[in-house]
Coordinates of C-alpha atoms and ligand atoms in Angstrom, one line a residue:
M1 CA 33.7 -51.6 -63.2
S2 CA 35.5 -52.3 -60.0
V3 CA 39.1 -51.2 -59.4
N4 CA 41.3 -53.1 -57.1
V5 CA 42.9 -50.3 -55.0
E6 CA 46.0 -51.6 -53.5
I7 CA 47.5 -48.5 -51.9
K8 CA 50.8 -48.0 -53.7
S9 CA 53.6 -45.7 -53.2
Y10 CA 55.0 -44.1 -56.3
P11 CA 58.6 -42.8 -56.5
L12 CA 59.7 -40.5 -59.4
F13 CA 60.2 -41.9 -62.9
I14 CA 63.6 -40.7 -64.2
N15 CA 65.9 -42.2 -66.8
G16 CA 63.7 -45.3 -67.3
E17 CA 63.6 -46.2 -63.7
W18 CA 61.6 -45.7 -60.5
I19 CA 63.8 -43.4 -58.3
A20 CA 63.2 -42.2 -54.8
S21 CA 63.0 -38.4 -54.4
E22 CA 66.0 -37.0 -52.6
A23 CA 63.7 -35.4 -50.0
N24 CA 61.7 -38.5 -49.0
R25 CA 58.4 -36.6 -48.7
T26 CA 55.1 -37.8 -50.1
F27 CA 51.6 -36.5 -50.8
D28 CA 48.3 -38.3 -50.9
V29 CA 46.2 -39.0 -53.9
V30 CA 42.5 -39.3 -52.8
N31 CA 39.5 -40.5 -54.7
P32 CA 37.2 -37.5 -55.2
A33 CA 34.2 -39.7 -55.3
N34 CA 34.5 -41.2 -51.8
G35 CA 37.5 -39.6 -50.1
E36 CA 39.4 -42.9 -49.9
L37 CA 43.2 -42.8 -50.1
V38 CA 44.4 -44.1 -53.5
A39 CA 48.1 -43.7 -53.4
K40 CA 51.1 -42.0 -51.8
V41 CA 53.3 -40.2 -54.3
A42 CA 56.8 -38.7 -54.0
S43 CA 56.9 -34.9 -53.6
G44 CA 59.8 -34.0 -55.8
T45 CA 62.3 -31.1 -55.3
K46 CA 64.4 -28.8 -57.4
K47 CA 67.2 -31.3 -57.1
D48 CA 65.0 -34.0 -58.5
V49 CA 64.1 -31.7 -61.4
D50 CA 67.9 -31.3 -62.0
R51 CA 68.3 -35.1 -62.2
A52 CA 65.4 -35.5 -64.6
V53 CA 66.6 -32.7 -66.8
E54 CA 70.1 -34.2 -66.8
A55 CA 68.7 -37.6 -67.9
A56 CA 66.6 -35.9 -70.6
T57 CA 69.6 -33.9 -71.8
A58 CA 71.8 -37.0 -72.0
A59 CA 69.1 -38.9 -73.9
F60 CA 68.7 -35.9 -76.3
E61 CA 72.4 -35.9 -77.0
Q62 CA 72.3 -39.5 -78.3
D63 CA 72.1 -39.6 -82.1
E64 CA 70.3 -42.9 -81.7
W65 CA 67.2 -40.9 -80.5
R66 CA 67.6 -37.5 -82.1
E67 CA 68.6 -38.7 -85.6
M68 CA 66.3 -41.6 -85.8
A69 CA 64.8 -42.2 -89.3
P70 CA 61.1 -41.2 -89.5
K71 CA 60.1 -44.8 -90.3
E72 CA 61.7 -46.0 -87.1
R73 CA 60.1 -43.2 -85.1
S74 CA 56.7 -44.0 -86.7
K75 CA 57.1 -47.6 -85.5
I76 CA 57.8 -46.4 -82.0
L77 CA 54.6 -44.2 -82.0
Y78 CA 52.5 -47.2 -83.2
A79 CA 54.1 -49.4 -80.6
I80 CA 53.2 -46.9 -77.9
A81 CA 49.6 -46.8 -79.2
Q82 CA 49.5 -50.6 -79.0
K83 CA 50.8 -50.6 -75.4
I84 CA 48.3 -48.0 -74.3
M85 CA 45.6 -50.3 -75.8
E86 CA 47.0 -53.3 -73.9
N87 CA 46.9 -51.3 -70.7
A88 CA 43.7 -49.4 -71.3
E89 CA 41.7 -51.0 -68.5
E90 CA 44.3 -50.2 -65.9
L91 CA 44.8 -46.6 -67.2
V92 CA 41.0 -46.0 -67.2
G93 CA 40.7 -47.4 -63.7
L94 CA 43.6 -45.3 -62.3
E95 CA 42.3 -42.2 -63.9
A96 CA 38.7 -42.7 -62.7
I97 CA 39.7 -43.2 -59.1
S98 CA 41.9 -40.1 -59.1
S99 CA 40.2 -37.6 -61.4
G100 CA 36.6 -38.5 -60.9
G101 CA 36.1 -39.0 -64.6
T102 CA 33.5 -41.6 -65.4
V103 CA 34.7 -44.9 -66.8
R104 CA 32.1 -44.5 -69.5
R105 CA 33.9 -41.4 -70.8
L106 CA 37.4 -42.5 -70.1
G107 CA 37.0 -46.0 -71.6
S108 CA 35.1 -45.0 -74.7
N109 CA 36.8 -41.7 -75.4
D110 CA 39.9 -40.6 -73.6
V111 CA 42.0 -43.8 -73.8
L112 CA 41.0 -44.4 -77.5
Q113 CA 41.8 -40.8 -78.3
M114 CA 45.3 -41.4 -76.9
V115 CA 45.7 -44.5 -79.0
D116 CA 44.5 -42.6 -82.1
L117 CA 46.8 -39.7 -81.4
F118 CA 50.0 -41.8 -81.3
Q119 CA 48.8 -43.5 -84.5
T120 CA 47.9 -40.3 -86.2
L121 CA 51.3 -38.7 -85.4
G122 CA 52.9 -42.0 -86.4
K123 CA 51.4 -41.5 -89.8
F124 CA 52.3 -37.8 -90.0
V125 CA 56.0 -38.3 -89.2
I126 CA 56.5 -40.3 -92.3
D127 CA 55.5 -37.5 -94.8
Y128 CA 56.4 -34.5 -92.6
T129 CA 58.5 -31.8 -94.4
Y130 CA 61.8 -32.0 -92.5
S131 CA 63.7 -30.2 -95.1
E132 CA 62.8 -27.6 -97.8
T133 CA 65.1 -26.6 -100.6
L134 CA 64.9 -23.0 -101.7
P135 CA 65.4 -21.8 -105.3
S136 CA 68.9 -20.6 -106.0
P137 CA 68.9 -16.9 -107.2
P138 CA 71.5 -15.7 -109.7
F139 CA 72.2 -12.6 -107.5
P140 CA 74.4 -12.1 -105.4
G141 CA 75.6 -15.6 -106.5
P142 CA 74.4 -19.2 -106.8
A143 CA 73.9 -21.0 -103.5
H144 CA 72.0 -24.0 -102.2
N145 CA 69.7 -23.1 -99.3
F146 CA 67.8 -25.4 -97.1
I147 CA 65.4 -25.0 -94.2
W148 CA 65.7 -27.9 -91.8
R149 CA 63.3 -28.8 -89.1
E150 CA 65.0 -30.0 -86.0
P151 CA 63.9 -31.1 -82.5
I152 CA 64.0 -28.4 -79.8
G153 CA 65.7 -30.4 -77.1
V154 CA 64.6 -31.0 -73.6
C155 CA 60.9 -30.1 -73.3
A156 CA 58.9 -29.7 -70.0
A157 CA 55.2 -30.3 -69.6
I158 CA 53.0 -29.2 -66.7
T159 CA 49.5 -30.6 -66.8
P160 CA 46.2 -30.2 -65.1
W161 CA 43.9 -32.7 -63.2
N162 CA 40.9 -32.7 -65.4
M163 CA 41.9 -35.0 -68.3
P164 CA 45.4 -36.0 -67.1
M165 CA 46.4 -38.8 -69.3
L166 CA 44.9 -37.3 -72.5
I167 CA 46.5 -33.9 -71.9
A168 CA 49.8 -35.4 -71.1
S169 CA 49.6 -37.3 -74.4
W170 CA 49.0 -34.1 -76.3
K171 CA 52.5 -33.1 -75.2
I172 CA 54.3 -36.4 -75.1
A173 CA 53.3 -37.6 -78.5
P174 CA 54.4 -34.6 -80.6
A175 CA 57.6 -34.2 -78.4
L176 CA 58.7 -37.8 -79.1
A177 CA 57.5 -37.7 -82.7
M178 CA 59.9 -34.9 -83.5
G179 CA 62.9 -36.4 -81.5
N180 CA 62.8 -34.3 -78.3
T181 CA 63.0 -35.6 -74.8
I182 CA 60.5 -34.7 -72.1
V183 CA 60.1 -34.1 -68.3
I184 CA 56.5 -34.0 -67.1
K185 CA 55.0 -32.6 -63.9
P186 CA 51.5 -33.9 -63.6
A187 CA 48.8 -32.1 -61.4
S188 CA 49.1 -33.2 -57.8
Y189 CA 45.5 -34.4 -57.7
T190 CA 46.1 -36.8 -60.5
P191 CA 49.7 -38.0 -61.1
L192 CA 49.0 -41.8 -61.4
T193 CA 48.2 -42.2 -65.0
T194 CA 51.0 -40.0 -66.2
L195 CA 53.5 -42.1 -64.1
R196 CA 52.1 -45.3 -65.5
L197 CA 52.1 -43.9 -69.0
A198 CA 55.8 -43.0 -68.7
E199 CA 56.5 -46.5 -67.6
I200 CA 54.7 -48.0 -70.5
I201 CA 56.3 -45.7 -73.0
S202 CA 59.8 -46.3 -71.6
E203 CA 59.5 -49.9 -72.7
V204 CA 59.9 -48.7 -76.3
V205 CA 62.1 -45.6 -76.0
P206 CA 65.6 -45.1 -74.7
P207 CA 66.1 -44.2 -71.0
G208 CA 65.8 -40.5 -70.3
V209 CA 63.5 -39.8 -73.2
I210 CA 60.5 -39.6 -70.9
N211 CA 60.7 -38.6 -67.2
V212 CA 58.1 -37.7 -64.6
V213 CA 58.7 -35.6 -61.6
T214 CA 55.7 -35.4 -59.3
G215 CA 55.3 -32.7 -56.6
S216 CA 54.0 -29.2 -56.1
G217 CA 53.6 -26.6 -58.8
K218 CA 55.4 -24.1 -56.7
E219 CA 58.5 -26.3 -56.3
V220 CA 58.7 -28.8 -59.3
G221 CA 56.7 -26.7 -61.7
E222 CA 58.7 -23.5 -61.1
A223 CA 62.0 -25.4 -61.3
L224 CA 61.0 -26.7 -64.7
A225 CA 59.8 -23.3 -65.9
T226 CA 63.1 -21.7 -64.9
H227 CA 65.6 -24.5 -65.7
P228 CA 68.3 -23.3 -68.1
K229 CA 68.5 -26.6 -69.9
V230 CA 64.7 -26.8 -70.6
E231 CA 64.2 -25.3 -74.0
K232 CA 60.4 -25.6 -74.3
I233 CA 57.6 -25.5 -71.8
A234 CA 54.1 -26.8 -72.6
F235 CA 51.6 -25.9 -70.0
T236 CA 47.9 -26.7 -69.7
G237 CA 46.0 -25.2 -66.7
S238 CA 44.5 -22.0 -65.5
T239 CA 45.1 -18.7 -67.1
E240 CA 46.4 -17.4 -63.8
V241 CA 49.2 -20.0 -63.5
G242 CA 49.8 -19.7 -67.2
R243 CA 50.6 -16.1 -66.9
H244 CA 53.0 -16.9 -64.1
I245 CA 54.7 -19.6 -66.1
M246 CA 55.1 -17.3 -69.1
S247 CA 56.9 -14.8 -66.9
L248 CA 59.1 -17.4 -65.3
A249 CA 60.0 -18.8 -68.8
S250 CA 60.9 -15.4 -70.0
N251 CA 64.2 -15.4 -68.0
T252 CA 65.7 -18.2 -70.2
I253 CA 63.6 -17.3 -73.3
K254 CA 61.9 -20.6 -73.5
N255 CA 59.7 -21.7 -76.4
T256 CA 56.3 -21.6 -74.7
T257 CA 52.9 -23.2 -75.4
L258 CA 50.0 -22.4 -73.2
E259 CA 46.6 -24.0 -73.1
L260 CA 44.5 -22.1 -70.6
G261 CA 41.0 -21.4 -69.4
G262 CA 37.8 -20.6 -71.2
K263 CA 34.3 -19.2 -71.0
S264 CA 33.1 -20.6 -74.2
P265 CA 30.0 -19.2 -75.8
S266 CA 27.3 -21.2 -77.6
I267 CA 24.9 -19.3 -79.7
L268 CA 21.5 -20.8 -80.4
L269 CA 19.8 -19.4 -83.5
E270 CA 16.1 -19.2 -83.8
D271 CA 15.9 -21.9 -86.4
A272 CA 18.0 -24.4 -84.5
D273 CA 16.6 -28.0 -84.1
L274 CA 16.0 -28.0 -80.4
S275 CA 15.8 -31.8 -80.2
L276 CA 19.6 -31.6 -81.1
A277 CA 20.6 -28.2 -79.5
L278 CA 19.2 -28.8 -76.1
P279 CA 20.9 -32.1 -75.3
G280 CA 23.9 -30.7 -77.2
S281 CA 24.2 -27.6 -75.1
L282 CA 24.1 -29.7 -71.9
F283 CA 26.6 -32.2 -73.4
G284 CA 28.7 -29.1 -74.0
V285 CA 28.7 -27.9 -70.4
F286 CA 28.0 -30.9 -68.1
L287 CA 30.4 -33.5 -69.5
H288 CA 33.0 -34.3 -66.8
S289 CA 30.9 -32.2 -64.4
G290 CA 31.8 -29.0 -66.2
Q291 CA 35.5 -29.5 -65.7
L292 CA 36.6 -29.3 -69.3
C293 CA 38.4 -26.2 -70.5
E294 CA 36.4 -25.9 -73.7
S295 CA 33.0 -26.4 -71.9
G296 CA 30.2 -24.3 -73.4
T297 CA 29.4 -22.3 -70.3
R298 CA 27.5 -19.4 -71.8
L299 CA 24.5 -20.2 -73.8
F300 CA 22.9 -17.3 -75.9
V301 CA 19.2 -17.8 -76.6
P302 CA 16.9 -15.6 -78.7
D303 CA 14.0 -13.8 -76.9
K304 CA 11.3 -15.5 -78.8
I305 CA 12.2 -19.1 -77.7
Y306 CA 13.9 -18.2 -74.4
D307 CA 11.3 -19.6 -72.0
H308 CA 10.7 -22.7 -74.0
V309 CA 14.5 -23.4 -74.2
I310 CA 14.9 -22.9 -70.4
D311 CA 12.0 -25.4 -69.7
G312 CA 13.6 -27.9 -72.0
L313 CA 17.1 -27.6 -70.5
K314 CA 15.7 -27.9 -67.0
E315 CA 13.8 -31.1 -67.9
L316 CA 16.9 -32.7 -69.4
S317 CA 19.2 -31.7 -66.7
E318 CA 17.1 -33.1 -64.0
K319 CA 17.4 -36.5 -65.6
L320 CA 21.2 -36.6 -65.3
V321 CA 22.4 -39.2 -62.8
L322 CA 25.1 -38.3 -60.4
G323 CA 27.1 -41.3 -59.0
N324 CA 30.3 -43.2 -58.6
P325 CA 32.4 -42.8 -61.8
L326 CA 33.1 -46.5 -61.8
D327 CA 29.4 -47.2 -62.4
L328 CA 28.5 -47.3 -66.1
A329 CA 25.1 -45.8 -65.3
T330 CA 26.7 -42.6 -63.9
D331 CA 26.3 -39.6 -66.1
M332 CA 28.2 -37.1 -63.9
G333 CA 30.8 -37.9 -61.3
P334 CA 32.2 -35.7 -58.5
V335 CA 34.2 -32.5 -58.9
I336 CA 37.9 -32.9 -58.1
S337 CA 38.1 -31.6 -54.5
E338 CA 36.5 -30.0 -51.5
T339 CA 38.2 -26.7 -52.4
Q340 CA 36.9 -26.9 -56.0
K341 CA 33.4 -27.7 -54.6
E342 CA 33.4 -24.7 -52.3
S343 CA 34.6 -22.5 -55.1
I344 CA 31.8 -23.6 -57.4
L345 CA 29.2 -23.2 -54.7
S346 CA 30.4 -19.7 -54.0
Y347 CA 30.1 -18.8 -57.7
I348 CA 26.5 -20.1 -57.5
E349 CA 25.8 -17.9 -54.5
K350 CA 27.3 -15.0 -56.4
G351 CA 25.0 -15.7 -59.4
K352 CA 22.0 -15.5 -57.1
Q353 CA 23.2 -12.3 -55.4
E354 CA 23.9 -10.6 -58.7
G355 CA 20.3 -11.3 -59.8
A356 CA 20.5 -14.4 -62.0
R357 CA 17.5 -16.8 -61.7
L358 CA 18.4 -20.3 -60.5
V359 CA 16.4 -22.7 -62.7
C360 CA 17.7 -26.0 -61.4
G361 CA 20.5 -27.5 -59.3
G362 CA 22.6 -25.1 -57.3
Q363 CA 23.4 -27.3 -54.5
E364 CA 25.7 -30.1 -53.3
V365 CA 24.3 -33.6 -53.7
K366 CA 24.9 -36.6 -51.4
V367 CA 25.4 -39.8 -53.4
E368 CA 24.7 -43.1 -51.7
G369 CA 27.8 -45.1 -51.2
C370 CA 29.9 -42.0 -52.0
E371 CA 29.1 -39.9 -48.9
K372 CA 32.5 -38.3 -48.8
G373 CA 32.5 -37.4 -52.4
H374 CA 32.2 -33.9 -53.8
F375 CA 29.1 -33.9 -56.0
I376 CA 27.3 -30.8 -57.3
A377 CA 23.9 -31.0 -59.1
P378 CA 23.9 -29.8 -62.7
T379 CA 23.0 -26.1 -62.4
I380 CA 21.3 -23.7 -64.8
F381 CA 20.9 -20.0 -64.4
A382 CA 18.5 -18.0 -66.5
D383 CA 18.3 -14.2 -66.9
V384 CA 22.1 -14.0 -66.8
T385 CA 23.6 -10.9 -68.2
N386 CA 27.1 -11.0 -69.8
D387 CA 28.5 -8.7 -67.2
M388 CA 27.7 -11.0 -64.2
T389 CA 30.5 -12.8 -62.5
I390 CA 29.1 -16.2 -63.6
A391 CA 29.3 -15.1 -67.2
R392 CA 32.8 -13.7 -67.0
E393 CA 34.8 -16.0 -64.8
E394 CA 35.7 -19.6 -65.4
I395 CA 33.8 -21.7 -62.8
F396 CA 35.1 -25.1 -63.8
G397 CA 32.0 -26.9 -62.5
P398 CA 28.6 -27.9 -63.7
V399 CA 27.1 -24.4 -64.1
L400 CA 25.4 -23.1 -67.2
S401 CA 24.6 -19.4 -67.7
V402 CA 21.8 -18.7 -70.2
I403 CA 21.8 -15.2 -71.7
R404 CA 19.0 -13.7 -73.6
Y405 CA 19.5 -11.8 -77.0
S406 CA 17.3 -10.3 -79.6
E407 CA 19.6 -9.7 -82.6
V408 CA 22.3 -12.2 -83.7
E409 CA 24.8 -9.4 -83.9
D410 CA 24.3 -8.7 -80.2
A411 CA 24.8 -12.4 -79.3
V412 CA 28.1 -12.4 -81.3
R413 CA 29.3 -9.2 -79.7
M414 CA 28.6 -10.6 -76.2
A415 CA 30.1 -14.0 -77.1
N416 CA 33.4 -12.2 -78.0
D417 CA 33.2 -9.9 -74.9
T418 CA 35.5 -12.1 -72.8
I419 CA 39.2 -12.4 -72.1
Y420 CA 39.0 -16.0 -73.3
G421 CA 38.8 -17.5 -76.8
L422 CA 39.2 -21.3 -76.6
A423 CA 36.0 -22.6 -78.1
A424 CA 32.6 -21.5 -79.4
G425 CA 29.5 -23.0 -81.0
V426 CA 26.5 -22.2 -83.2
W427 CA 23.2 -24.1 -83.3
T428 CA 21.2 -23.6 -86.5
A429 CA 19.4 -25.4 -89.4
D430 CA 21.1 -23.1 -91.9
V431 CA 24.8 -23.7 -92.4
N432 CA 25.3 -20.5 -94.3
K433 CA 24.0 -18.5 -91.4
A434 CA 26.3 -20.5 -89.2
Y435 CA 29.4 -19.7 -91.2
K436 CA 28.6 -16.0 -91.0
V437 CA 28.6 -16.2 -87.3
V438 CA 31.7 -18.6 -87.1
R439 CA 33.7 -16.1 -89.1
K440 CA 33.2 -13.5 -86.4
L441 CA 33.7 -15.7 -83.4
R442 CA 37.1 -15.2 -81.8
A443 CA 38.0 -18.8 -80.7
G444 CA 40.4 -21.5 -81.6
V445 CA 37.7 -24.1 -82.4
V446 CA 34.0 -23.5 -83.4
W447 CA 31.5 -26.3 -83.5
I448 CA 28.4 -26.0 -85.7
N449 CA 25.6 -28.2 -84.2
D450 CA 28.0 -30.0 -81.9
W451 CA 30.4 -29.7 -79.0
H452 CA 33.7 -31.2 -77.7
M453 CA 34.5 -32.7 -81.1
L454 CA 38.3 -32.4 -81.1
R455 CA 40.3 -34.4 -83.6
N456 CA 43.8 -35.7 -83.5
D457 CA 44.6 -34.4 -87.0
A458 CA 43.2 -30.9 -86.2
P459 CA 44.9 -28.1 -84.1
F460 CA 43.5 -27.2 -80.7
G461 CA 44.3 -24.0 -78.8
G462 CA 43.1 -20.6 -77.8
Y463 CA 42.7 -17.1 -79.0
K464 CA 43.3 -14.2 -76.6
Q465 CA 44.0 -15.2 -72.9
S466 CA 43.1 -18.9 -73.6
G467 CA 46.6 -19.5 -74.7
I468 CA 49.5 -19.4 -77.2
G469 CA 50.2 -22.1 -79.8
R470 CA 48.4 -25.2 -80.9
E471 CA 48.4 -28.8 -79.8
M472 CA 47.4 -31.9 -81.9
G473 CA 47.5 -32.2 -85.6
R474 CA 50.4 -31.3 -87.8
H475 CA 50.6 -28.0 -86.0
S476 CA 51.7 -29.8 -82.9
L477 CA 54.7 -31.3 -84.8
D478 CA 55.8 -27.8 -85.9
A479 CA 55.5 -26.7 -82.3
Y480 CA 58.1 -29.2 -81.2
T481 CA 60.7 -28.3 -83.8
Q482 CA 63.0 -25.4 -84.5
V483 CA 63.9 -24.2 -88.0
K484 CA 67.4 -24.0 -89.2
H485 CA 68.4 -22.2 -92.3
V486 CA 71.5 -23.7 -94.0
H487 CA 73.3 -21.9 -96.7
T488 CA 75.9 -23.4 -99.0
S489 CA 77.7 -21.0 -101.3
M490 CA 78.3 -22.2 -104.9
V491 CA 80.8 -19.3 -105.6
P492 CA 84.2 -20.7 -105.0
E493 CA 86.3 -17.6 -105.8
A494 CA 86.6 -14.7 -103.3
E495 CA 86.9 -12.2 -106.1
R496 CA 83.5 -13.1 -107.5
R497 CA 81.9 -12.6 -104.1
T498 CA 80.7 -9.1 -104.6
W499 CA 79.3 -9.0 -101.1
Y500 CA 82.8 -9.2 -99.7
S501 CA 83.2 -5.6 -100.8
L502 CA 80.9 -4.7 -97.9
L503 CA 84.0 -5.1 -95.8
F504 CA 87.0 -4.9 -98.1
S505 CA 87.1 -1.7 -100.1
N506 CA 90.3 -2.6 -101.8
Q507 CA 89.9 -6.0 -103.5
S508 CA 92.2 -6.5 -106.4
Ligands
LIG1 P1 46.3 -25.0 -62.4 O1 46.0 -24.8 -61.0 O2 46.7 -23.9 -63.3 O3 47.4 -26.2 -62.4 C1 47.9 -26.7 -63.6 C2 49.3 -27.3 -63.3 O4 50.2 -26.2 -63.0 C3 49.3 -28.3 -62.2 O5 50.2 -29.3 -62.5 C4 49.8 -27.4 -61.0 O6 50.5 -28.2 -60.1 C5 50.8 -26.6 -61.8 N1 51.1 -25.3 -61.1 C6 50.5 -24.7 -60.1 N2 51.1 -23.6 -59.7 C7 52.3 -23.5 -60.4 C8 53.4 -22.7 -60.4 N3 53.5 -21.6 -59.5 N4 54.4 -22.9 -61.2 C9 54.4 -24.0 -62.0 N5 53.4 -24.8 -62.1 C10 52.3 -24.6 -61.2 O7 45.1 -25.7 -63.2 P2 44.2 -26.9 -62.7 O8 43.4 -26.3 -61.5 O9 45.0 -28.1 -62.5 O10 43.2 -27.1 -63.9 C11 42.1 -26.4 -64.2 C12 42.5 -25.3 -65.2 O11 43.1 -25.8 -66.4 C13 41.2 -24.6 -65.8 O12 41.5 -23.2 -65.8 C14 41.1 -25.1 -67.2 O13 40.4 -24.2 -68.1 C15 42.5 -25.3 -67.6 N6 42.6 -26.3 -68.6 C16 42.8 -25.9 -69.9 C17 42.9 -26.8 -71.0 C18 43.2 -26.3 -72.3 O14 43.6 -27.2 -73.2 N7 43.1 -25.1 -72.7 C19 42.7 -28.1 -70.7 C20 42.4 -28.5 -69.4 C21 42.3 -27.6 -68.4 P3 49.8 -28.7 -58.7 O15 48.7 -29.6 -59.1 O16 50.9 -29.4 -58.0 O17 49.2 -27.4 -58.1
LIG2 MG1 44.9 -25.5 -59.3

């Protein structure tokens, strides 16, 4: 694939229009595969956030949007899906040249997942339970009671650079499905697809329903997390920034959803089919060069087959092709930045220093035609113990730690011995054995003989410090609503209202 990079300047997207930032500053978006400038993007300010929140508030106050019939809303979600499909090639190209994701993954997975997400929620909004009627008890007196689901209001989303358009969609789709309005701050490495997505979506929703303010986390992100008119904040990113956002959001008591980091364990049982489990384990950790939050970064392998597994993993890893993400033959693209590359290399050094055995990779790689890119060879460490830094901290790069065990109970205990709980996996020929292990694993998603298989109709989110709340599926619709209890008394006479005696002692 080739992408025609005409260096564009992007203003902010507010109230259905491209609007200049009040500060007139920009930041550069650079292709991590070759260091080329891709775009200049407006660096928004607190005042820009105010403008976007104002537009989102005005749009939310319109009955036309908030009180729309589910059937109409469903049509809108399907129309968005259609528009994403029509613009798929452009979105995939923009995302590849900014995030370093391969067009093979983006084109055959991410963009189709987005289409399916909007369609799935388009289906769910039709039969969603917007209102429940409660039974009327005879005491203290007959009444009609309802529970209504209502939109929350203005929602803010702060998203990371690894899967920018998909993760933005995980927030935009349920927010719009439930009648909210949204202001998004994309990661500064990768704002382009979110901006384009907002433009596409705004063709079918009223102005102000979707807004994008680009700029730094410190300025734009914090302004959103503290804005009194933002009633919900949905954040995906590192646990460290997540903690900070949670504390900022506490001031105005915002409804908060956090999707954070992971150090996901994958447990290989002795009876596993290695022809499946070995490529599966590498698929679990090296997809997108290890920059996926639910990557399987700790692999637990039984003593008896340990050496054999290490040999097999090494052989398969060494076949992976690093290259330009635009080339369909590329298996692994670059990591996002120089800083991220340095951070990954320093974790690799630490692994060696702490006594892990480097089996393959471990170094930066120069790719022909992409000399200024940040490529790291798929790296495997053997003889890792669960207390080493490379087994405890999220590296967010192509590094697998293989940990030895003798009893399955030990593997499960070590698997759970982490602050994270996003994903986990078990490889075995015996599904009954698998369920026993799955039951004990403390993670929001567990794969049996597979990895990365998320579904738009199933919830995704973390246990422990991997997050709060769930995205996708029907759970995501609940997450973008409030519940209201409505009580209608059916006792028209004051004297029959026995409960009034709680105040009036003297009723005649
Ligand atoms: P990050 O550094 O936490 O940044 C995420 C977003 O937060 C970016 O938009 C960033 O803006 C913004 N931000 C930074 N500092 C902020 C502040 N003080 N206040 C408000 N916003 C702030 O994460 P990242 O490096 O982009 O992404 C990698 C991390 O995301 C990994 O830890 C990964 O596990 C996690 N992740 C989790 C999931 C999940 O679903 N659980 C999915 C993907 C990624 P700038 O870009 O302008 O700094
Ligand atoms: Mg960061």
